[in-house]
PDB file of C-alpha atoms in Angstrom:
ATOM      1  CA  MET A   1     -55.187  47.206 -61.815  1.00 51.00           C
ATOM      2  CA  ILE A   2     -57.845  44.961 -60.298  1.00 51.00           C
ATOM      3  CA  LEU A   3     -59.690  47.921 -58.790  1.00 56.00           C
ATOM      4  CA  ARG A   4     -59.635  49.805 -62.102  1.00 53.00           C
ATOM      5  CA  ASP A   5     -60.874  46.750 -64.048  1.00 54.00           C
ATOM      6  CA  PHE A   6     -63.561  46.205 -61.436  1.00 53.00           C
ATOM      7  CA  MET A   7     -64.966  49.716 -61.846  1.00 53.00           C
ATOM      8  CA  ARG A   8     -65.000  49.311 -65.656  1.00 52.00           C
ATOM      9  CA  ILE A   9     -66.869  45.993 -65.464  1.00 50.00           C
ATOM     10  CA  ARG A  10     -69.221  47.394 -62.838  1.00 56.00           C
ATOM     11  CA  THR A  11     -70.199  50.295 -65.104  1.00 51.00           C
ATOM     12  CA  THR A  12     -70.821  47.886 -68.010  1.00 47.00           C
ATOM     13  CA  ILE A  13     -73.102  45.727 -65.871  1.00 45.00           C
ATOM     14  CA  ARG A  14     -75.051  48.763 -64.596  1.00 49.00           C
ATOM     15  CA  ASP A  15     -75.561  49.992 -68.168  1.00 48.00           C
ATOM     16  CA  CYS A  16     -76.610  46.632 -69.638  1.00 43.00           C
ATOM     17  CA  SER A  17     -79.759  46.500 -71.731  1.00 37.00           C
ATOM     18  CA  LEU A  18     -83.066  45.363 -70.282  1.00 33.00           C
ATOM     19  CA  LEU A  19     -83.097  42.194 -72.391  1.00 33.00           C
ATOM     20  CA  ALA A  20     -79.518  41.305 -71.452  1.00 39.00           C
ATOM     21  CA  CYS A  21     -80.172  41.837 -67.749  1.00 37.00           C
ATOM     22  CA  ALA A  22     -83.400  39.877 -67.978  1.00 36.00           C
ATOM     23  CA  GLY A  23     -81.416  36.991 -69.458  1.00 38.00           C
ATOM     24  CA  TRP A  24     -79.128  37.006 -66.429  1.00 35.00           C
ATOM     25  CA  VAL A  25     -82.137  36.949 -64.106  1.00 32.00           C
ATOM     26  CA  VAL A  26     -83.530  33.862 -65.883  1.00 33.00           C
ATOM     27  CA  PHE A  27     -80.135  32.136 -65.767  1.00 33.00           C
ATOM     28  CA  PHE A  28     -79.648  32.774 -62.078  1.00 34.00           C
ATOM     29  CA  THR A  29     -83.180  32.057 -60.855  1.00 36.00           C
ATOM     30  CA  PRO A  30     -82.716  29.462 -58.109  1.00 39.00           C
ATOM     31  CA  ALA A  31     -84.244  26.030 -58.718  1.00 37.00           C
ATOM     32  CA  PRO A  32     -86.782  26.342 -55.848  1.00 39.00           C
ATOM     33  CA  VAL A  33     -88.142  29.529 -57.398  1.00 39.00           C
ATOM     34  CA  ILE A  34     -88.495  27.918 -60.840  1.00 35.00           C
ATOM     35  CA  ALA A  35     -90.220  24.999 -59.186  1.00 39.00           C
ATOM     36  CA  GLN A  36     -92.918  27.299 -57.882  1.00 45.00           C
ATOM     37  CA  GLY A  37     -94.187  27.683 -61.426  1.00 44.00           C
ATOM     38  CA  ARG A  38     -94.567  23.896 -61.574  1.00 51.00           C
ATOM     39  CA  GLY A  39     -96.672  23.630 -58.459  1.00 55.00           C
ATOM     40  CA  GLY A  40     -93.858  23.572 -55.891  1.00 61.00           C
ATOM     41  CA  ALA A  41     -94.259  25.197 -52.491  1.00 64.00           C
ATOM     42  CA  PRO A  42     -92.878  28.766 -52.251  1.00 67.00           C
ATOM     43  CA  ALA A  43     -89.572  29.069 -50.428  1.00 68.00           C
ATOM     44  CA  ALA A  44     -89.606  30.771 -47.046  1.00 74.00           C
ATOM     45  CA  PRO A  45     -88.412  34.395 -47.284  1.00 83.00           C
ATOM     46  CA  GLN A  46     -84.845  34.967 -46.110  1.00 92.00           C
ATOM     47  CA  SER A  47     -83.660  37.943 -44.096  1.00 96.00           C
ATOM     48  CA  PRO A  48     -81.358  40.535 -45.714  1.00 97.00           C
ATOM     49  CA  LYS A  49     -78.524  39.250 -43.514  1.00 97.00           C
ATOM     50  CA  VAL A  50     -78.945  35.700 -44.843  1.00 96.00           C
ATOM     51  CA  GLN A  51     -79.382  36.920 -48.428  1.00 95.00           C
ATOM     52  CA  ALA A  52     -76.192  39.032 -48.372  1.00 97.00           C
ATOM     53  CA  PRO A  53     -74.181  38.270 -51.543  1.00 96.00           C
ATOM     54  CA  ILE A  54     -71.119  40.090 -50.161  1.00 97.00           C
ATOM     55  CA  ASP A  55     -69.720  40.636 -46.684  1.00 98.00           C
ATOM     56  CA  VAL A  56     -69.269  44.322 -45.915  1.00 98.00           C
ATOM     57  CA  THR A  57     -68.863  43.838 -42.167  1.00 98.00           C
ATOM     58  CA  GLY A  58     -65.703  44.425 -40.165  1.00 98.00           C
ATOM     59  CA  TYR A  59     -63.162  47.210 -39.765  1.00 98.00           C
ATOM     60  CA  TRP A  60     -62.014  49.113 -42.856  1.00 98.00           C
ATOM     61  CA  VAL A  61     -59.422  51.879 -43.213  1.00 98.00           C
ATOM     62  CA  SER A  62     -59.695  54.529 -45.931  1.00 98.00           C
ATOM     63  CA  ILE A  63     -56.891  54.646 -48.500  1.00 98.00           C
ATOM     64  CA  VAL A  64     -56.646  58.142 -49.987  1.00 97.00           C
ATOM     65  CA  THR A  65     -55.367  57.898 -53.548  1.00 90.00           C
ATOM     66  CA  GLU A  66     -57.189  60.906 -55.019  1.00 89.00           C
ATOM     67  CA  ASP A  67     -58.472  64.337 -53.949  1.00 94.00           C
ATOM     68  CA  TRP A  68     -55.666  64.480 -51.386  1.00 93.00           C
ATOM     69  CA  ARG A  69     -55.864  68.264 -51.017  1.00 93.00           C
ATOM     70  CA  TYR A  70     -59.601  68.121 -50.292  1.00 95.00           C
ATOM     71  CA  ARG A  71     -59.573  65.151 -47.917  1.00 96.00           C
ATOM     72  CA  MET A  72     -56.290  65.070 -45.984  1.00 96.00           C
ATOM     73  CA  VAL A  73     -56.302  68.775 -45.195  1.00 95.00           C
ATOM     74  CA  THR A  74     -59.028  71.405 -45.036  1.00 96.00           C
ATOM     75  CA  PRO A  75     -58.843  73.344 -48.307  1.00 96.00           C
ATOM     76  CA  PRO A  76     -58.967  77.141 -48.222  1.00 96.00           C
ATOM     77  CA  LYS A  77     -62.210  79.041 -48.539  1.00 97.00           C
ATOM     78  CA  GLY A  78     -63.335  79.277 -52.161  1.00 96.00           C
ATOM     79  CA  ASP A  79     -61.527  76.127 -53.338  1.00 97.00           C
ATOM     80  CA  TYR A  80     -64.419  74.060 -54.667  1.00 96.00           C
ATOM     81  CA  ALA A  81     -62.942  72.777 -57.933  1.00 95.00           C
ATOM     82  CA  SER A  82     -64.669  69.729 -59.495  1.00 96.00           C
ATOM     83  CA  VAL A  83     -67.889  70.195 -57.502  1.00 98.00           C
ATOM     84  CA  PRO A  84     -70.732  71.264 -59.881  1.00 98.00           C
ATOM     85  CA  LEU A  85     -71.970  74.183 -57.785  1.00 98.00           C
ATOM     86  CA  ASN A  86     -74.497  76.729 -58.976  1.00 98.00           C
ATOM     87  CA  PRO A  87     -74.113  80.458 -58.172  1.00 98.00           C
ATOM     88  CA  ALA A  88     -76.195  80.185 -54.978  1.00 98.00           C
ATOM     89  CA  ALA A  89     -73.930  77.410 -53.678  1.00 98.00           C
ATOM     90  CA  ARG A  90     -70.792  79.379 -54.438  1.00 98.00           C
ATOM     91  CA  LEU A  91     -72.127  82.270 -52.387  1.00 98.00           C
ATOM     92  CA  VAL A  92     -72.615  79.915 -49.437  1.00 98.00           C
ATOM     93  CA  ALA A  93     -69.157  78.378 -49.857  1.00 98.00           C
ATOM     94  CA  ASP A  94     -67.512  81.795 -50.111  1.00 98.00           C
ATOM     95  CA  ALA A  95     -69.112  82.805 -46.819  1.00 98.00           C
ATOM     96  CA  TRP A  96     -67.807  79.767 -44.893  1.00 98.00           C
ATOM     97  CA  ASP A  97     -66.795  80.632 -41.333  1.00 98.00           C
ATOM     98  CA  PRO A  98     -65.641  77.704 -39.138  1.00 98.00           C
ATOM     99  CA  ALA A  99     -65.739  79.844 -36.002  1.00 98.00           C
ATOM    100  CA  LYS A 100     -69.413  80.571 -36.658  1.00 97.00           C
ATOM    101  CA  ASP A 101     -70.114  76.849 -37.127  1.00 98.00           C
ATOM    102  CA  GLU A 102     -68.396  76.079 -33.835  1.00 98.00           C
ATOM    103  CA  ALA A 103     -70.331  78.772 -31.994  1.00 97.00           C
ATOM    104  CA  SER A 104     -73.668  77.500 -33.328  1.00 97.00           C
ATOM    105  CA  GLY A 105     -72.943  73.841 -32.549  1.00 97.00           C
ATOM    106  CA  ASP A 106     -72.550  72.930 -36.230  1.00 97.00           C
ATOM    107  CA  ALA A 107     -68.995  71.570 -36.172  1.00 98.00           C
ATOM    108  CA  CYS A 108     -70.258  68.276 -37.642  1.00 98.00           C
ATOM    109  CA  LYS A 109     -71.638  69.705 -40.912  1.00 98.00           C
ATOM    110  CA  ALA A 110     -68.875  67.970 -42.916  1.00 98.00           C
ATOM    111  CA  TYR A 111     -69.705  64.604 -41.292  1.00 98.00           C
ATOM    112  CA  GLY A 112     -73.211  64.080 -42.676  1.00 98.00           C
ATOM    113  CA  ALA A 113     -74.163  61.114 -44.856  1.00 98.00           C
ATOM    114  CA  ALA A 114     -73.280  62.948 -48.073  1.00 98.00           C
ATOM    115  CA  ALA A 115     -69.625  63.380 -47.060  1.00 98.00           C
ATOM    116  CA  VAL A 116     -68.620  61.359 -43.990  1.00 98.00           C
ATOM    117  CA  MET A 117     -67.366  58.340 -45.953  1.00 98.00           C
ATOM    118  CA  ARG A 118     -64.844  60.667 -47.643  1.00 98.00           C
ATOM    119  CA  VAL A 119     -63.366  61.775 -44.319  1.00 98.00           C
ATOM    120  CA  PRO A 120     -60.083  59.871 -43.772  1.00 97.00           C
ATOM    121  CA  GLY A 121     -60.239  57.347 -40.977  1.00 98.00           C
ATOM    122  CA  ARG A 122     -61.732  53.970 -40.158  1.00 98.00           C
ATOM    123  CA  VAL A 123     -65.236  52.596 -40.397  1.00 98.00           C
ATOM    124  CA  HIS A 124     -66.795  49.681 -38.557  1.00 98.00           C
ATOM    125  CA  ILE A 125     -69.732  47.947 -40.239  1.00 99.00           C
ATOM    126  CA  SER A 126     -71.838  45.420 -38.333  1.00 98.00           C
ATOM    127  CA  TRP A 127     -75.280  43.850 -38.465  1.00 98.00           C
ATOM    128  CA  ASP A 128     -77.942  45.138 -36.083  1.00 97.00           C
ATOM    129  CA  GLY A 129     -80.320  42.190 -36.083  1.00 96.00           C
ATOM    130  CA  GLU A 130     -81.348  40.692 -39.429  1.00 97.00           C
ATOM    131  CA  THR A 131     -82.536  43.794 -41.275  1.00 97.00           C
ATOM    132  CA  ALA A 132     -80.144  46.679 -40.579  1.00 98.00           C
ATOM    133  CA  LEU A 133     -76.458  47.514 -40.827  1.00 98.00           C
ATOM    134  CA  ASN A 134     -74.674  49.977 -38.570  1.00 98.00           C
ATOM    135  CA  VAL A 135     -71.851  51.999 -40.124  1.00 98.00           C
ATOM    136  CA  GLU A 136     -69.709  53.665 -37.451  1.00 98.00           C
ATOM    137  CA  THR A 137     -66.945  56.143 -38.274  1.00 98.00           C
ATOM    138  CA  ASP A 138     -64.134  57.007 -35.912  1.00 98.00           C
ATOM    139  CA  ALA A 139     -63.807  60.402 -37.628  1.00 98.00           C
ATOM    140  CA  GLY A 140     -66.489  62.542 -36.009  1.00 98.00           C
ATOM    141  CA  THR A 141     -67.817  59.529 -34.054  1.00 98.00           C
ATOM    142  CA  GLN A 142     -70.829  59.154 -36.324  1.00 98.00           C
ATOM    143  CA  THR A 143     -73.237  56.209 -36.720  1.00 98.00           C
ATOM    144  CA  ARG A 144     -75.302  55.543 -39.808  1.00 98.00           C
ATOM    145  CA  VAL A 145     -78.123  52.984 -39.812  1.00 97.00           C
ATOM    146  CA  LEU A 146     -78.812  51.290 -43.164  1.00 98.00           C
ATOM    147  CA  ARG A 147     -82.273  49.703 -43.017  1.00 97.00           C
ATOM    148  CA  PHE A 148     -83.508  47.082 -45.442  1.00 97.00           C
ATOM    149  CA  GLY A 149     -87.160  47.109 -46.434  1.00 93.00           C
ATOM    150  CA  ALA A 150     -89.514  49.978 -45.704  1.00 83.00           C
ATOM    151  CA  PRO A 151     -87.923  53.340 -44.860  1.00 82.00           C
ATOM    152  CA  ALA A 152     -87.983  54.630 -41.313  1.00 78.00           C
ATOM    153  CA  PRO A 153     -91.046  56.685 -40.315  1.00 82.00           C
ATOM    154  CA  PRO A 154     -90.666  60.344 -41.295  1.00 80.00           C
ATOM    155  CA  GLY A 155     -89.233  62.576 -38.620  1.00 92.00           C
ATOM    156  CA  PRO A 156     -86.937  65.559 -38.182  1.00 96.00           C
ATOM    157  CA  ALA A 157     -84.038  65.775 -40.632  1.00 97.00           C
ATOM    158  CA  THR A 158     -80.688  64.614 -39.241  1.00 97.00           C
ATOM    159  CA  LEU A 159     -77.038  64.598 -40.290  1.00 98.00           C
ATOM    160  CA  GLN A 160     -77.237  60.923 -41.273  1.00 98.00           C
ATOM    161  CA  GLY A 161     -80.804  61.050 -42.585  1.00 97.00           C
ATOM    162  CA  ASN A 162     -82.900  57.978 -43.390  1.00 97.00           C
ATOM    163  CA  SER A 163     -80.988  55.293 -45.306  1.00 98.00           C
ATOM    164  CA  VAL A 164     -82.818  52.532 -47.192  1.00 98.00           C
ATOM    165  CA  ALA A 165     -80.631  49.564 -48.153  1.00 98.00           C
ATOM    166  CA  SER A 166     -81.109  46.773 -50.687  1.00 97.00           C
ATOM    167  CA  TRP A 167     -79.060  44.028 -52.325  1.00 97.00           C
ATOM    168  CA  GLU A 168     -78.780  44.138 -56.068  1.00 93.00           C
ATOM    169  CA  GLY A 169     -76.739  42.706 -58.928  1.00 80.00           C
ATOM    170  CA  LEU A 170     -76.095  39.220 -60.242  1.00 47.00           C
ATOM    171  CA  ALA A 171     -72.867  37.408 -61.020  1.00 51.00           C
ATOM    172  CA  PRO A 172     -72.233  36.745 -64.735  1.00 51.00           C
ATOM    173  CA  PRO A 173     -72.023  33.101 -65.906  1.00 46.00           C
ATOM    174  CA  GLY A 174     -68.775  31.272 -65.251  1.00 49.00           C
ATOM    175  CA  ARG A 175     -66.921  29.069 -67.693  1.00 51.00           C
ATOM    176  CA  GLY A 176     -69.061  26.447 -69.328  1.00 48.00           C
ATOM    177  CA  GLY A 177     -72.230  28.254 -68.323  1.00 46.00           C
ATOM    178  CA  ILE A 178     -71.802  27.409 -64.625  1.00 44.00           C
ATOM    179  CA  ALA A 179     -72.840  30.143 -62.235  1.00 42.00           C
ATOM    180  CA  GLN A 180     -70.139  31.680 -60.073  1.00 49.00           C
ATOM    181  CA  ALA A 181     -70.453  32.229 -56.331  1.00 51.00           C
ATOM    182  CA  PRO A 182     -73.105  34.860 -55.488  1.00 52.00           C
ATOM    183  CA  ARG A 183     -71.894  38.412 -55.887  1.00 70.00           C
ATOM    184  CA  GLY A 184     -73.624  41.745 -55.865  1.00 92.00           C
ATOM    185  CA  SER A 185     -73.742  45.227 -54.467  1.00 97.00           C
ATOM    186  CA  LEU A 186     -75.229  46.937 -51.477  1.00 98.00           C
ATOM    187  CA  LYS A 187     -77.307  49.886 -52.634  1.00 98.00           C
ATOM    188  CA  VAL A 188     -78.122  52.631 -50.124  1.00 98.00           C
ATOM    189  CA  VAL A 189     -80.388  55.635 -50.755  1.00 98.00           C
ATOM    190  CA  THR A 190     -80.365  58.361 -48.091  1.00 98.00           C
ATOM    191  CA  SER A 191     -82.731  61.322 -47.747  1.00 97.00           C
ATOM    192  CA  ASN A 192     -84.239  63.494 -44.973  1.00 97.00           C
ATOM    193  CA  LEU A 193     -80.858  65.137 -44.418  1.00 98.00           C
ATOM    194  CA  LYS A 194     -79.968  68.289 -42.538  1.00 98.00           C
ATOM    195  CA  PRO A 195     -77.933  70.733 -44.667  1.00 98.00           C
ATOM    196  CA  GLY A 196     -74.222  70.021 -44.542  1.00 98.00           C
ATOM    197  CA  TYR A 197     -70.916  70.278 -46.353  1.00 98.00           C
ATOM    198  CA  LEU A 198     -69.604  68.143 -49.197  1.00 98.00           C
ATOM    199  CA  ARG A 199     -66.143  69.363 -48.250  1.00 98.00           C
ATOM    200  CA  LYS A 200     -64.898  70.717 -44.982  1.00 97.00           C
ATOM    201  CA  ASN A 201     -64.394  74.236 -46.341  1.00 98.00           C
ATOM    202  CA  GLY A 202     -68.108  74.973 -46.518  1.00 98.00           C
ATOM    203  CA  VAL A 203     -69.055  73.509 -49.935  1.00 98.00           C
ATOM    204  CA  PRO A 204     -72.786  73.026 -49.251  1.00 98.00           C
ATOM    205  CA  TYR A 205     -75.516  70.517 -49.829  1.00 98.00           C
ATOM    206  CA  SER A 206     -79.108  71.283 -48.877  1.00 98.00           C
ATOM    207  CA  ASP A 207     -81.941  69.471 -47.108  1.00 98.00           C
ATOM    208  CA  LYS A 208     -83.207  68.461 -50.572  1.00 98.00           C
ATOM    209  CA  ALA A 209     -80.104  66.353 -51.261  1.00 98.00           C
ATOM    210  CA  VAL A 210     -80.468  62.636 -51.951  1.00 98.00           C
ATOM    211  CA  VAL A 211     -77.414  60.389 -51.608  1.00 98.00           C
ATOM    212  CA  THR A 212     -77.155  57.110 -53.544  1.00 98.00           C
ATOM    213  CA  GLU A 213     -74.325  54.719 -52.712  1.00 98.00           C
ATOM    214  CA  TYR A 214     -73.137  51.368 -54.049  1.00 98.00           C
ATOM    215  CA  TYR A 215     -70.911  49.258 -51.786  1.00 98.00           C
ATOM    216  CA  ASP A 216     -68.784  46.598 -53.496  1.00 98.00           C
ATOM    217  CA  VAL A 217     -66.158  44.202 -52.172  1.00 98.00           C
ATOM    218  CA  VAL A 218     -63.131  43.172 -54.246  1.00 97.00           C
ATOM    219  CA  THR A 219     -60.518  40.604 -53.217  1.00 97.00           C
ATOM    220  CA  GLU A 220     -56.974  40.805 -54.609  1.00 97.00           C
ATOM    221  CA  PRO A 221     -55.038  37.608 -55.511  1.00 96.00           C
ATOM    222  CA  ASP A 222     -52.975  38.032 -52.331  1.00 96.00           C
ATOM    223  CA  GLY A 223     -56.140  38.028 -50.222  1.00 96.00           C
ATOM    224  CA  VAL A 224     -56.316  41.776 -49.536  1.00 98.00           C
ATOM    225  CA  ARG A 225     -59.947  42.875 -49.509  1.00 98.00           C
ATOM    226  CA  TRP A 226     -61.236  46.273 -50.618  1.00 98.00           C
ATOM    227  CA  LEU A 227     -64.522  48.027 -49.980  1.00 98.00           C
ATOM    228  CA  ILE A 228     -65.337  50.410 -52.823  1.00 98.00           C
ATOM    229  CA  ILE A 229     -68.112  52.950 -52.277  1.00 98.00           C
ATOM    230  CA  GLN A 230     -69.451  54.868 -55.269  1.00 98.00           C
ATOM    231  CA  THR A 231     -71.447  57.877 -54.077  1.00 98.00           C
ATOM    232  CA  THR A 232     -73.773  60.122 -56.057  1.00 98.00           C
ATOM    233  CA  VAL A 233     -75.205  63.282 -54.485  1.00 98.00           C
ATOM    234  CA  ASP A 234     -78.213  64.847 -56.217  1.00 98.00           C
ATOM    235  CA  ASP A 235     -79.171  68.279 -54.920  1.00 98.00           C
ATOM    236  CA  PRO A 236     -81.540  70.521 -56.906  1.00 98.00           C
ATOM    237  CA  THR A 237     -80.810  73.439 -54.579  1.00 98.00           C
ATOM    238  CA  TYR A 238     -77.027  73.702 -54.937  1.00 98.00           C
ATOM    239  CA  LEU A 239     -75.760  71.353 -57.678  1.00 98.00           C
ATOM    240  CA  THR A 240     -76.059  71.748 -61.432  1.00 98.00           C
ATOM    241  CA  GLN A 241     -75.558  68.005 -61.935  1.00 98.00           C
ATOM    242  CA  PRO A 242     -74.921  64.921 -59.771  1.00 98.00           C
ATOM    243  CA  PHE A 243     -71.678  64.958 -57.768  1.00 98.00           C
ATOM    244  CA  ILE A 244     -70.022  61.529 -58.053  1.00 98.00           C
ATOM    245  CA  THR A 245     -67.088  60.154 -56.055  1.00 98.00           C
ATOM    246  CA  SER A 246     -65.497  56.752 -55.483  1.00 97.00           C
ATOM    247  CA  THR A 247     -63.885  55.949 -52.119  1.00 98.00           C
ATOM    248  CA  ASN A 248     -61.634  52.973 -51.291  1.00 98.00           C
ATOM    249  CA  PHE A 249     -61.256  51.171 -47.956  1.00 98.00           C
ATOM    250  CA  ARG A 250     -58.909  48.275 -47.145  1.00 98.00           C
ATOM    251  CA  LYS A 251     -60.094  45.491 -44.823  1.00 98.00           C
ATOM    252  CA  GLN A 252     -58.393  45.185 -41.446  1.00 98.00           C
ATOM    253  CA  ALA A 253     -57.988  41.982 -39.479  1.00 97.00           C
ATOM    254  CA  ASP A 254     -59.177  43.648 -36.284  1.00 98.00           C
ATOM    255  CA  SER A 255     -59.911  47.026 -34.683  1.00 98.00           C
ATOM    256  CA  ALA A 256     -56.260  48.175 -34.613  1.00 98.00           C
ATOM    257  CA  GLY A 257     -56.057  51.946 -35.006  1.00 98.00           C
ATOM    258  CA  TRP A 258     -59.716  52.521 -34.208  1.00 98.00           C
ATOM    259  CA  SER A 259     -59.778  55.918 -32.510  1.00 97.00           C
ATOM    260  CA  PRO A 260     -63.119  57.766 -32.267  1.00 98.00           C
ATOM    261  CA  SER A 261     -62.626  61.530 -32.373  1.00 98.00           C
ATOM    262  CA  PRO A 262     -65.005  64.510 -32.218  1.00 98.00           C
ATOM    263  CA  CYS A 263     -66.053  66.526 -35.256  1.00 98.00           C
ATOM    264  CA  SER A 264     -63.780  69.352 -36.312  1.00 97.00           C
ATOM    265  CA  ALA A 265     -65.020  72.430 -38.135  1.00 97.00           C
ATOM    266  CA  ARG A 266     -61.521  73.433 -39.250  1.00 95.00           C
TER     267      ARG A 266
END
């Protein structure tokens, strides 16, 4: 119930009008910032790690409550229901050959940034200094680097691409007009990707794909914490419209069950 209500509220906040959102910004502008307009000294800039409104770090295990047949097992060739593929993409998916991928060293095509968070398993998120987060997956033994600020210098396309991270979102007013504790989302935009698979059975995305993710943390009344990742894949080469998914992870107390494994093409 809490997760469903959270997603509804989240959508409302994202779709709020410019004037309404601007009102929230005015309400939540910290006193030192307001003071700057009155001749006060500007506050020293804080690092993304210090600014973090939510804590996404730690070990998380995926909880598969939807798309079981596409995530827990490899679906058969040609089963690409719910993915908005164009005719060119369907031709690619219908020609999927895992043995060919293995022979060419492409067994990891379903573990790229556009799909790896949907692969069942565990993820470990940690800070790398003050301006980057590492996201490690035990499935496929992949590592994503989410960099705050300027994007990485252009280079060859990779499975995990170049990910630019930023904090966004403000908490609504609490009762009596008192601000609640800081809350927000981690936004990640990834490009410069090698072609890969949205699903393990060869459903393709191209090197033109751009992946936009929002990471949110929700805490249940009993203290259980959830990481919810909403992912949108835009691909002018193979998709007729954005492909949107929502993936849930439950927080673990430690690294129990962490078991890095190689990519599998089958």
